Amino acid sequence: MRKQSKAYGHPNRFTIKMQKKLLVLFLLILLAFIGLSARLIVINRDNGENYKRQVLSQQEYDSVTIPFKRGEILDANGTVLAISNKVYNVILDTKVLTSDESNVEPTLNALKKAFGIDTVSVREYIASHPTSSYYVLDRRIAYDKVEKFKELQKDEENGSKIRGVWFEDEYKREYPNGSLACDVIGFTRSDNSGLYGLEEYYNDILCGTNGREYGYLNNDSNVQRTTVSAKDGYNIQTTIDANIQSIVEKHLKAFNEQYKDNFRQGNGAENVGCIFMEINTGNVLAMANYPVYDLNDTRNTDNLLGMAELDEKSKKTGEHLTQEMIDAMDDEAMYRQLDALWKNYCIVDTYEPGSVAKPFTVAAAIESGAITGNESYNCEGKLEVGGHDIKCHNRYGDGYLTIAEGIERSCNVVLMNVAFQLGKDRFVDYQHLFGFGLKTNIDLAGESRTVALVYGKNNIGSAELATCSFGQGFNATMIQMVTGFCSLINGGKFYEPHVVSKITTADGATVDNIEPRVLKQTVSESTSEKILEYCNQVVTGENGTGHSARPAGYMIGGKTGTAETLPRGNNEFVVSFLGYAPANDPQYAIYVVVDRPNVMYQDDAKYATRIVRAILTEVLPYLNIFMTEELSDKEREELEELQIAMKQPAVEEDTQTGEDGEGSQTDENGAEGENGSEGTGNDGKASGGDTSQDGQEGSTNPEIWKTFPIDPETGYAKDPNTGNLVDPNTGAVINGGSLITGEDGTTGNGIGEPPKVDDSQNDNKGVW
């Protein structure tokens, strides 16, 4: 083995020379630390307070969020419907404030003068949270108050002592027009996310991205900022015309004011809805229902007064809300009621549409070749189907009627015969083609899906086919009805309904244009022309049921509807009118639904037709649709009064009408109804009552009811054999029994009702 050289010594030996070097290095490091410490002591002695204030003040800029501005919602003409305005949160930094005790009093005084903040509570917070750097003293303060505070900071005497207060930017959603189009627009929560309507459906479009602001000290001990700007949300321009919307809402409110607390305590109806739409685009120009609420004060309980009370399962109790009932509500009950108020009746609630569905049945039969449209059927006041008598509105019978006359008079018997010619399978196929049971996919949050509320091929029987033919036995929404109807009268083009036409940036650049979209062809142009002809007769024909919907100077078409709600025999009805203008070149569709009007005899289409007339009287001139019909003296006077006073003349106190001959009763609640379920009146809904008419059905004198004496108390004709009250114009029984009577004399038995669904999703008329 080789030996280690003596020159190098032992390999693990720590020599004296090395120890000396290490000692010198240690002393140098120690001297450096002593020098640095001495320097820090000097800096702290001479400039410590200045540095302390700068570091503390930096907290204002340390990772501050810059909020985005939510996009605006505009009407078709650029009128602002929803906007976000900048507001400020008042933030207290206790550390900065208490860094100098002399700052406390001037700061508290300034807070009280500018914002009215209680200084006692602020003192308590300062005492209990001496190290807090973020405490919100007040929220969403307008800039004028912030400006007043900043002016106080400029005061030569005490301004420099106002410390520890800064302002956090935020945006507050505001709706300049209050309740206008509330059900279409929706509103936002405190976290800036949308609820209901457009605010919810287009939430991702309206929302932007928050920015950030960072702060740091540079070499000169000054605060420097780095900012990542916020990205604001996009604006949406709607198809809603604020002028038309305001006209519609005015007349819905007028109806409520007239009939509120009329027959029972509560609003003028459970709900009143209206949709005004362009027939050839699917653009919704107005959509409204009553009651409404203020978008700037969504929890105002005054809006609940008169609404139907809901139980724990959100079913109607039969009572209507009073102030005492509202005051006694817990939070859960209150939210149920507010949720019902905030929902859009036009797209959420479902109901049996009644006779407005008759044009769909006829269109399907003509389009499929099941009928030509030239057929005639004998109406004897009822039709036996599967061991049940299903009645017409006119229990005395209308005699032989053509298809056109069946629509004009709204005869159930004619429609049942048409449906039998069509057959169950084709009837179901066409219902789906027209959109029943399917969402329309309108760009609003909350649209109901009704697939469970229409019959399929596997569960529709002959009686169900019969009742569905005239709009009883299945449920629909308002938007489904008006969208499908537009396709019937525009040549068969089924447009997807929509409420937004354009998406733009904050500076006006277009991001997306939403063009009209044809989803399918429902009927041919020839079928569409026949439906137009039939529906025109509803308004212009001698026996038409929609005379009172025609505005002075104009010719329109459409169809009335009356449907009995569940359970059958409750004498509660949904009445409606689904129409269009002008009659010779339909451009605009209007659909008004009155859900259980607050009157003794609800089955009367005039409660809807008169609203239609009032709306069209103002809207058609606004849309530059010119008059084509000669005015009567009475109509001319009404229009002059409207031009002078801009007041709504349409919902009249009595049922007498002018030249249209709609109704001659003197009683306010007299029948002018429509043919269908246990209803009455001109629209022709079945009226109930004794199914035996003592051999009068099919009589050689089908207008025998015109010989009945007039009851002075009600203004109706009175059948001397049965005692039933009868519309003297149409023969419709007012106070009859059930639409369907079995061989054993029982009524209803579930025949003609919509398919059964979970009760938790349905109220007594199928709303879910």
mmCIF file of C-alpha atoms in Angstrom, residues 269-557:
data_model
loop_
_atom_site.group_PDB
_atom_site.id
_atom_site.type_symbol
_atom_site.label_atom_id
_atom_site.label_comp_id
_atom_site.label_asym_id
_atom_site.label_seq_id
_atom_site.Cartn_x
_atom_site.Cartn_y
_atom_site.Cartn_z
ATOM 1 C CA ALA A 269 -109.098 37.536 -13.144
ATOM 2 C CA GLU A 270 -106.663 34.902 -11.936
ATOM 3 C CA ASN A 271 -104.414 35.913 -14.830
ATOM 4 C CA VAL A 272 -104.767 38.027 -17.944
ATOM 5 C CA GLY A 273 -102.186 37.563 -20.691
ATOM 6 C CA CYS A 274 -101.489 39.038 -24.116
ATOM 7 C CA ILE A 275 -98.963 38.244 -26.862
ATOM 8 C CA PHE A 276 -98.567 40.515 -29.889
ATOM 9 C CA MET A 277 -96.402 38.966 -32.600
ATOM 10 C CA GLU A 278 -95.292 39.470 -36.177
ATOM 11 C CA ILE A 279 -96.844 36.651 -38.184
ATOM 12 C CA ASN A 280 -94.106 36.371 -40.806
ATOM 13 C CA THR A 281 -91.029 36.577 -38.564
ATOM 14 C CA GLY A 282 -91.849 35.192 -35.129
ATOM 15 C CA ASN A 283 -90.797 38.515 -33.583
ATOM 16 C CA VAL A 284 -92.631 39.179 -30.314
ATOM 17 C CA LEU A 285 -93.513 42.884 -30.207
ATOM 18 C CA ALA A 286 -95.285 42.739 -26.855
ATOM 19 C CA MET A 287 -95.843 40.143 -24.162
ATOM 20 C CA ALA A 288 -97.585 40.972 -20.922
ATOM 21 C CA ASN A 289 -99.761 39.602 -18.185
ATOM 22 C CA TYR A 290 -101.449 40.941 -15.078
ATOM 23 C CA PRO A 291 -100.599 41.283 -12.229
ATOM 24 C CA VAL A 292 -97.216 42.958 -12.763
ATOM 25 C CA TYR A 293 -94.402 43.996 -10.399
ATOM 26 C CA ASP A 294 -91.801 46.749 -10.238
ATOM 27 C CA LEU A 295 -88.418 45.482 -11.444
ATOM 28 C CA ASN A 296 -86.714 47.978 -9.131
ATOM 29 C CA ASP A 297 -88.675 46.706 -6.118
ATOM 30 C CA THR A 298 -89.347 43.042 -6.812
ATOM 31 C CA ARG A 299 -90.286 42.107 -3.246
ATOM 32 C CA ASN A 300 -92.952 44.758 -2.795
ATOM 33 C CA THR A 301 -95.839 42.749 -1.374
ATOM 34 C CA ASP A 302 -98.438 45.276 -2.567
ATOM 35 C CA ASN A 303 -98.286 43.489 -5.900
ATOM 36 C CA LEU A 304 -99.558 40.282 -4.260
ATOM 37 C CA LEU A 305 -102.873 41.755 -3.141
ATOM 38 C CA GLY A 306 -105.767 40.069 -4.940
ATOM 39 C CA MET A 307 -103.708 37.128 -6.213
ATOM 40 C CA ALA A 308 -104.768 33.553 -5.562
ATOM 41 C CA GLU A 309 -103.328 32.091 -2.371
ATOM 42 C CA LEU A 310 -101.050 29.053 -2.801
ATOM 43 C CA ASP A 311 -100.656 26.197 -0.331
ATOM 44 C CA GLU A 312 -97.505 24.238 0.516
ATOM 45 C CA LYS A 313 -97.735 22.369 -2.810
ATOM 46 C CA SER A 314 -98.226 25.614 -4.745
ATOM 47 C CA LYS A 315 -101.853 24.752 -5.425
ATOM 48 C CA LYS A 316 -104.547 27.385 -5.275
ATOM 49 C CA THR A 317 -106.557 27.317 -2.049
ATOM 50 C CA GLY A 318 -109.528 29.220 -3.457
ATOM 51 C CA GLU A 319 -108.742 32.266 -1.319
ATOM 52 C CA HIS A 320 -107.299 35.540 -2.562
ATOM 53 C CA LEU A 321 -104.607 37.428 -0.727
ATOM 54 C CA THR A 322 -105.402 40.296 1.617
ATOM 55 C CA GLN A 323 -102.969 42.452 3.563
ATOM 56 C CA GLU A 324 -103.719 40.487 6.733
ATOM 57 C CA MET A 325 -102.870 37.208 4.991
ATOM 58 C CA ILE A 326 -99.636 38.655 3.617
ATOM 59 C CA ASP A 327 -98.591 39.996 7.027
ATOM 60 C CA ALA A 328 -99.051 36.521 8.543
ATOM 61 C CA MET A 329 -96.871 34.711 5.977
ATOM 62 C CA ASP A 330 -93.557 33.090 6.847
ATOM 63 C CA ASP A 331 -90.580 33.330 4.472
ATOM 64 C CA GLU A 332 -91.390 30.090 2.672
ATOM 65 C CA ALA A 333 -94.996 31.064 1.975
ATOM 66 C CA MET A 334 -93.923 34.526 0.901
ATOM 67 C CA TYR A 335 -91.466 33.130 -1.627
ATOM 68 C CA ARG A 336 -94.144 30.860 -3.135
ATOM 69 C CA GLN A 337 -96.360 33.845 -3.741
ATOM 70 C CA LEU A 338 -93.566 36.017 -5.111
ATOM 71 C CA ASP A 339 -92.415 33.216 -7.404
ATOM 72 C CA ALA A 340 -95.942 33.004 -8.829
ATOM 73 C CA LEU A 341 -95.893 36.773 -9.360
ATOM 74 C CA TRP A 342 -92.497 36.729 -11.102
ATOM 75 C CA LYS A 343 -93.340 33.925 -13.533
ATOM 76 C CA ASN A 344 -94.379 34.745 -17.081
ATOM 77 C CA TYR A 345 -97.941 33.457 -17.553
ATOM 78 C CA CYS A 346 -97.580 33.581 -21.343
ATOM 79 C CA ILE A 347 -94.910 30.871 -21.423
ATOM 80 C CA VAL A 348 -95.170 29.072 -18.071
ATOM 81 C CA ASP A 349 -98.826 28.398 -17.273
ATOM 82 C CA THR A 350 -100.743 25.787 -19.231
ATOM 83 C CA TYR A 351 -104.480 25.530 -19.744
ATOM 84 C CA GLU A 352 -107.037 23.914 -22.019
ATOM 85 C CA PRO A 353 -107.255 26.373 -24.913
ATOM 86 C CA GLY A 354 -110.874 25.773 -25.913
ATOM 87 C CA SER A 355 -112.250 26.674 -29.309
ATOM 88 C CA VAL A 356 -109.203 28.630 -30.476
ATOM 89 C CA ALA A 357 -107.920 25.099 -31.223
ATOM 90 C CA LYS A 358 -110.697 24.439 -33.771
ATOM 91 C CA PRO A 359 -108.838 25.959 -36.750
ATOM 92 C CA PHE A 360 -105.968 23.547 -36.038
ATOM 93 C CA THR A 361 -108.293 20.536 -36.233
ATOM 94 C CA VAL A 362 -109.858 21.716 -39.492
ATOM 95 C CA ALA A 363 -106.462 22.561 -40.994
ATOM 96 C CA ALA A 364 -105.146 19.079 -40.171
ATOM 97 C CA ALA A 365 -108.181 17.420 -41.742
ATOM 98 C CA ILE A 366 -107.979 19.482 -44.936
ATOM 99 C CA GLU A 367 -104.203 19.132 -45.260
ATOM 100 C CA SER A 368 -104.323 15.347 -44.782
ATOM 101 C CA GLY A 369 -107.132 14.961 -47.311
ATOM 102 C CA ALA A 370 -109.573 13.665 -44.709
ATOM 103 C CA ILE A 371 -112.049 16.377 -45.762
ATOM 104 C CA THR A 372 -112.262 18.878 -48.589
ATOM 105 C CA GLY A 373 -113.769 21.703 -46.563
ATOM 106 C CA ASN A 374 -117.061 21.497 -48.419
ATOM 107 C CA GLU A 375 -118.735 19.004 -46.069
ATOM 108 C CA SER A 376 -121.807 19.674 -43.934
ATOM 109 C CA TYR A 377 -122.805 18.103 -40.620
ATOM 110 C CA ASN A 378 -126.035 18.157 -38.654
ATOM 111 C CA CYS A 379 -125.790 19.680 -35.175
ATOM 112 C CA GLU A 380 -128.567 18.493 -32.882
ATOM 113 C CA GLY A 381 -127.034 20.031 -29.776
ATOM 114 C CA LYS A 382 -124.991 16.986 -28.821
ATOM 115 C CA LEU A 383 -123.210 13.953 -30.191
ATOM 116 C CA GLU A 384 -123.115 10.480 -28.668
ATOM 117 C CA VAL A 385 -119.539 9.205 -28.435
ATOM 118 C CA GLY A 386 -118.580 5.965 -26.686
ATOM 119 C CA GLY A 387 -121.672 5.926 -24.503
ATOM 120 C CA HIS A 388 -121.355 9.607 -23.576
ATOM 121 C CA ASP A 389 -123.316 12.595 -24.801
ATOM 122 C CA ILE A 390 -120.868 15.381 -25.649
ATOM 123 C CA LYS A 391 -122.746 18.616 -26.012
ATOM 124 C CA CYS A 392 -122.491 21.699 -28.138
ATOM 125 C CA HIS A 393 -122.874 25.236 -26.840
ATOM 126 C CA ASN A 394 -126.314 25.304 -28.424
ATOM 127 C CA ARG A 395 -128.264 22.486 -26.780
ATOM 128 C CA TYR A 396 -131.135 23.131 -29.190
ATOM 129 C CA GLY A 397 -128.979 22.430 -32.221
ATOM 130 C CA ASP A 398 -127.854 24.580 -35.137
ATOM 131 C CA GLY A 399 -129.032 22.198 -37.849
ATOM 132 C CA TYR A 400 -126.859 21.475 -40.854
ATOM 133 C CA LEU A 401 -123.663 23.521 -40.920
ATOM 134 C CA THR A 402 -120.784 23.655 -43.375
ATOM 135 C CA ILE A 403 -117.193 23.577 -42.140
ATOM 136 C CA ALA A 404 -117.025 27.353 -42.548
ATOM 137 C CA GLU A 405 -120.242 27.808 -40.563
ATOM 138 C CA GLY A 406 -118.973 25.406 -37.916
ATOM 139 C CA ILE A 407 -115.944 27.649 -37.342
ATOM 140 C CA GLU A 408 -118.051 30.805 -37.564
ATOM 141 C CA ARG A 409 -120.560 29.577 -34.982
ATOM 142 C CA SER A 410 -117.915 27.550 -33.147
ATOM 143 C CA CYS A 411 -119.940 24.343 -33.246
ATOM 144 C CA ASN A 412 -118.548 21.434 -31.241
ATOM 145 C CA VAL A 413 -120.548 18.829 -33.169
ATOM 146 C CA VAL A 414 -119.079 19.888 -36.507
ATOM 147 C CA LEU A 415 -115.558 19.725 -35.082
ATOM 148 C CA MET A 416 -116.096 16.285 -33.562
ATOM 149 C CA ASN A 417 -117.218 14.959 -36.941
ATOM 150 C CA VAL A 418 -114.176 16.521 -38.604
ATOM 151 C CA ALA A 419 -111.897 14.853 -36.039
ATOM 152 C CA PHE A 420 -113.497 11.467 -36.661
ATOM 153 C CA GLN A 421 -112.813 11.872 -40.375
ATOM 154 C CA LEU A 422 -109.202 12.740 -39.546
ATOM 155 C CA GLY A 423 -108.704 9.799 -37.197
ATOM 156 C CA LYS A 424 -106.763 9.435 -33.957
ATOM 157 C CA ASP A 425 -103.330 8.735 -35.400
ATOM 158 C CA ARG A 426 -103.318 11.639 -37.826
ATOM 159 C CA PHE A 427 -104.827 13.937 -35.191
ATOM 160 C CA VAL A 428 -101.923 13.189 -32.824
ATOM 161 C CA ASP A 429 -99.367 13.592 -35.637
ATOM 162 C CA TYR A 430 -100.690 17.014 -36.551
ATOM 163 C CA GLN A 431 -100.843 18.140 -32.945
ATOM 164 C CA HIS A 432 -97.124 17.484 -32.712
ATOM 165 C CA LEU A 433 -96.552 19.182 -36.064
ATOM 166 C CA PHE A 434 -98.347 22.287 -34.785
ATOM 167 C CA GLY A 435 -96.125 22.265 -31.688
ATOM 168 C CA PHE A 436 -98.505 21.039 -28.983
ATOM 169 C CA GLY A 437 -96.584 19.152 -26.302
ATOM 170 C CA LEU A 438 -93.282 20.684 -27.417
ATOM 171 C CA LYS A 439 -91.370 23.766 -26.340
ATOM 172 C CA THR A 440 -91.257 26.549 -28.896
ATOM 173 C CA ASN A 441 -87.723 27.360 -27.673
ATOM 174 C CA ILE A 442 -88.526 31.028 -27.314
ATOM 175 C CA ASP A 443 -85.525 32.853 -25.864
ATOM 176 C CA LEU A 444 -87.022 33.408 -22.424
ATOM 177 C CA ALA A 445 -86.319 31.475 -19.244
ATOM 178 C CA GLY A 446 -88.971 29.173 -17.813
ATOM 179 C CA GLU A 447 -90.956 27.911 -20.809
ATOM 180 C CA SER A 448 -93.047 24.873 -19.869
ATOM 181 C CA ARG A 449 -92.755 21.525 -21.575
ATOM 182 C CA THR A 450 -96.228 20.082 -22.090
ATOM 183 C CA VAL A 451 -95.535 16.636 -23.518
ATOM 184 C CA ALA A 452 -97.304 14.994 -20.562
ATOM 185 C CA LEU A 453 -100.399 17.126 -21.063
ATOM 186 C CA VAL A 454 -101.341 16.025 -24.584
ATOM 187 C CA TYR A 455 -102.568 12.626 -25.694
ATOM 188 C CA GLY A 456 -100.463 10.166 -27.642
ATOM 189 C CA LYS A 457 -101.554 7.495 -30.076
ATOM 190 C CA ASN A 458 -101.489 4.870 -27.341
ATOM 191 C CA ASN A 459 -103.837 6.606 -24.897
ATOM 192 C CA ILE A 460 -106.319 8.638 -26.921
ATOM 193 C CA GLY A 461 -109.792 7.176 -27.207
ATOM 194 C CA SER A 462 -112.814 8.223 -29.224
ATOM 195 C CA ALA A 463 -114.173 10.480 -26.470
ATOM 196 C CA GLU A 464 -110.748 12.089 -25.987
ATOM 197 C CA LEU A 465 -110.473 12.643 -29.749
ATOM 198 C CA ALA A 466 -113.905 14.267 -29.727
ATOM 199 C CA THR A 467 -113.149 16.702 -26.915
ATOM 200 C CA CYS A 468 -109.608 17.481 -28.098
ATOM 201 C CA SER A 469 -111.045 18.476 -31.476
ATOM 202 C CA PHE A 470 -112.513 21.611 -29.904
ATOM 203 C CA GLY A 471 -109.718 22.369 -27.460
ATOM 204 C CA GLN A 472 -110.713 20.458 -24.314
ATOM 205 C CA GLY A 473 -108.744 17.469 -23.100
ATOM 206 C CA PHE A 474 -105.192 18.733 -23.656
ATOM 207 C CA ASN A 475 -103.132 21.597 -22.290
ATOM 208 C CA ALA A 476 -101.055 24.227 -24.075
ATOM 209 C CA THR A 477 -99.287 27.485 -23.356
ATOM 210 C CA MET A 478 -100.059 30.860 -24.869
ATOM 211 C CA ILE A 479 -96.801 30.927 -26.813
ATOM 212 C CA GLN A 480 -97.547 27.478 -28.286
ATOM 213 C CA MET A 481 -100.999 28.566 -29.431
ATOM 214 C CA VAL A 482 -100.028 31.842 -31.064
ATOM 215 C CA THR A 483 -96.899 30.411 -32.712
ATOM 216 C CA GLY A 484 -98.802 27.501 -34.239
ATOM 217 C CA PHE A 485 -101.685 29.752 -35.288
ATOM 218 C CA CYS A 486 -99.323 32.072 -37.164
ATOM 219 C CA SER A 487 -98.274 29.117 -39.312
ATOM 220 C CA LEU A 488 -101.927 28.399 -40.138
ATOM 221 C CA ILE A 489 -102.463 31.870 -41.598
ATOM 222 C CA ASN A 490 -99.075 32.721 -43.168
ATOM 223 C CA GLY A 491 -98.945 29.933 -45.711
ATOM 224 C CA GLY A 492 -97.750 27.204 -43.349
ATOM 225 C CA LYS A 493 -94.362 28.556 -42.214
ATOM 226 C CA PHE A 494 -93.712 27.736 -38.563
ATOM 227 C CA TYR A 495 -91.345 30.415 -37.242
ATOM 228 C CA GLU A 496 -89.393 29.986 -34.046
ATOM 229 C CA PRO A 497 -90.630 32.776 -31.740
ATOM 230 C CA HIS A 498 -87.969 35.049 -30.326
ATOM 231 C CA VAL A 499 -87.566 38.216 -28.298
ATOM 232 C CA VAL A 500 -83.983 39.278 -29.116
ATOM 233 C CA SER A 501 -82.946 40.523 -32.551
ATOM 234 C CA LYS A 502 -79.362 41.645 -32.035
ATOM 235 C CA ILE A 503 -76.376 41.302 -29.697
ATOM 236 C CA THR A 504 -73.920 44.207 -29.619
ATOM 237 C CA THR A 505 -70.837 45.359 -27.742
ATOM 238 C CA ALA A 506 -70.888 48.319 -25.378
ATOM 239 C CA ASP A 507 -69.674 50.617 -28.192
ATOM 240 C CA GLY A 508 -72.380 49.427 -30.596
ATOM 241 C CA ALA A 509 -70.520 46.888 -32.725
ATOM 242 C CA THR A 510 -72.745 43.986 -33.783
ATOM 243 C CA VAL A 511 -71.784 40.600 -32.378
ATOM 244 C CA ASP A 512 -74.750 38.610 -33.680
ATOM 245 C CA ASN A 513 -77.898 39.254 -35.693
ATOM 246 C CA ILE A 514 -80.742 36.884 -34.840
ATOM 247 C CA GLU A 515 -82.685 36.389 -38.034
ATOM 248 C CA PRO A 516 -86.189 34.885 -38.356
ATOM 249 C CA ARG A 517 -85.965 31.122 -38.495
ATOM 250 C CA VAL A 518 -88.471 28.822 -40.201
ATOM 251 C CA LEU A 519 -88.508 25.484 -38.387
ATOM 252 C CA LYS A 520 -90.993 23.565 -40.513
ATOM 253 C CA GLN A 521 -93.934 23.685 -42.899
ATOM 254 C CA THR A 522 -97.195 22.807 -41.167
ATOM 255 C CA VAL A 523 -99.799 23.255 -43.920
ATOM 256 C CA SER A 524 -99.909 24.214 -47.578
ATOM 257 C CA GLU A 525 -100.774 27.683 -48.850
ATOM 258 C CA SER A 526 -104.155 26.451 -50.084
ATOM 259 C CA THR A 527 -105.064 25.109 -46.650
ATOM 260 C CA SER A 528 -103.845 28.337 -45.074
ATOM 261 C CA GLU A 529 -106.116 30.352 -47.388
ATOM 262 C CA LYS A 530 -109.143 28.311 -46.295
ATOM 263 C CA ILE A 531 -108.340 28.810 -42.605
ATOM 264 C CA LEU A 532 -108.097 32.553 -43.238
ATOM 265 C CA GLU A 533 -111.476 32.496 -44.940
ATOM 266 C CA TYR A 534 -113.060 30.638 -42.023
ATOM 267 C CA CYS A 535 -111.487 32.828 -39.342
ATOM 268 C CA ASN A 536 -112.472 36.018 -41.145
ATOM 269 C CA GLN A 537 -116.086 34.835 -40.929
ATOM 270 C CA VAL A 538 -115.766 34.549 -37.130
ATOM 271 C CA VAL A 539 -115.536 38.355 -37.031
ATOM 272 C CA THR A 540 -117.513 39.385 -40.113
ATOM 273 C CA GLY A 541 -120.105 36.627 -40.429
ATOM 274 C CA GLU A 542 -123.708 37.175 -39.373
ATOM 275 C CA ASN A 543 -123.411 34.440 -36.749
ATOM 276 C CA GLY A 544 -119.747 34.979 -35.985
ATOM 277 C CA THR A 545 -118.652 34.828 -32.364
ATOM 278 C CA GLY A 546 -115.886 37.437 -32.546
ATOM 279 C CA HIS A 547 -117.720 40.593 -33.625
ATOM 280 C CA SER A 548 -116.734 42.539 -30.543
ATOM 281 C CA ALA A 549 -113.002 42.015 -31.218
ATOM 282 C CA ARG A 550 -113.083 44.206 -34.340
ATOM 283 C CA PRO A 551 -111.609 47.683 -33.831
ATOM 284 C CA ALA A 552 -113.394 50.599 -35.453
ATOM 285 C CA GLY A 553 -112.339 51.098 -39.070
ATOM 286 C CA TYR A 554 -110.522 47.784 -39.435
ATOM 287 C CA MET A 555 -111.306 44.284 -40.557
ATOM 288 C CA ILE A 556 -109.632 41.473 -38.657
ATOM 289 C CA GLY A 557 -109.996 37.718 -38.321
#
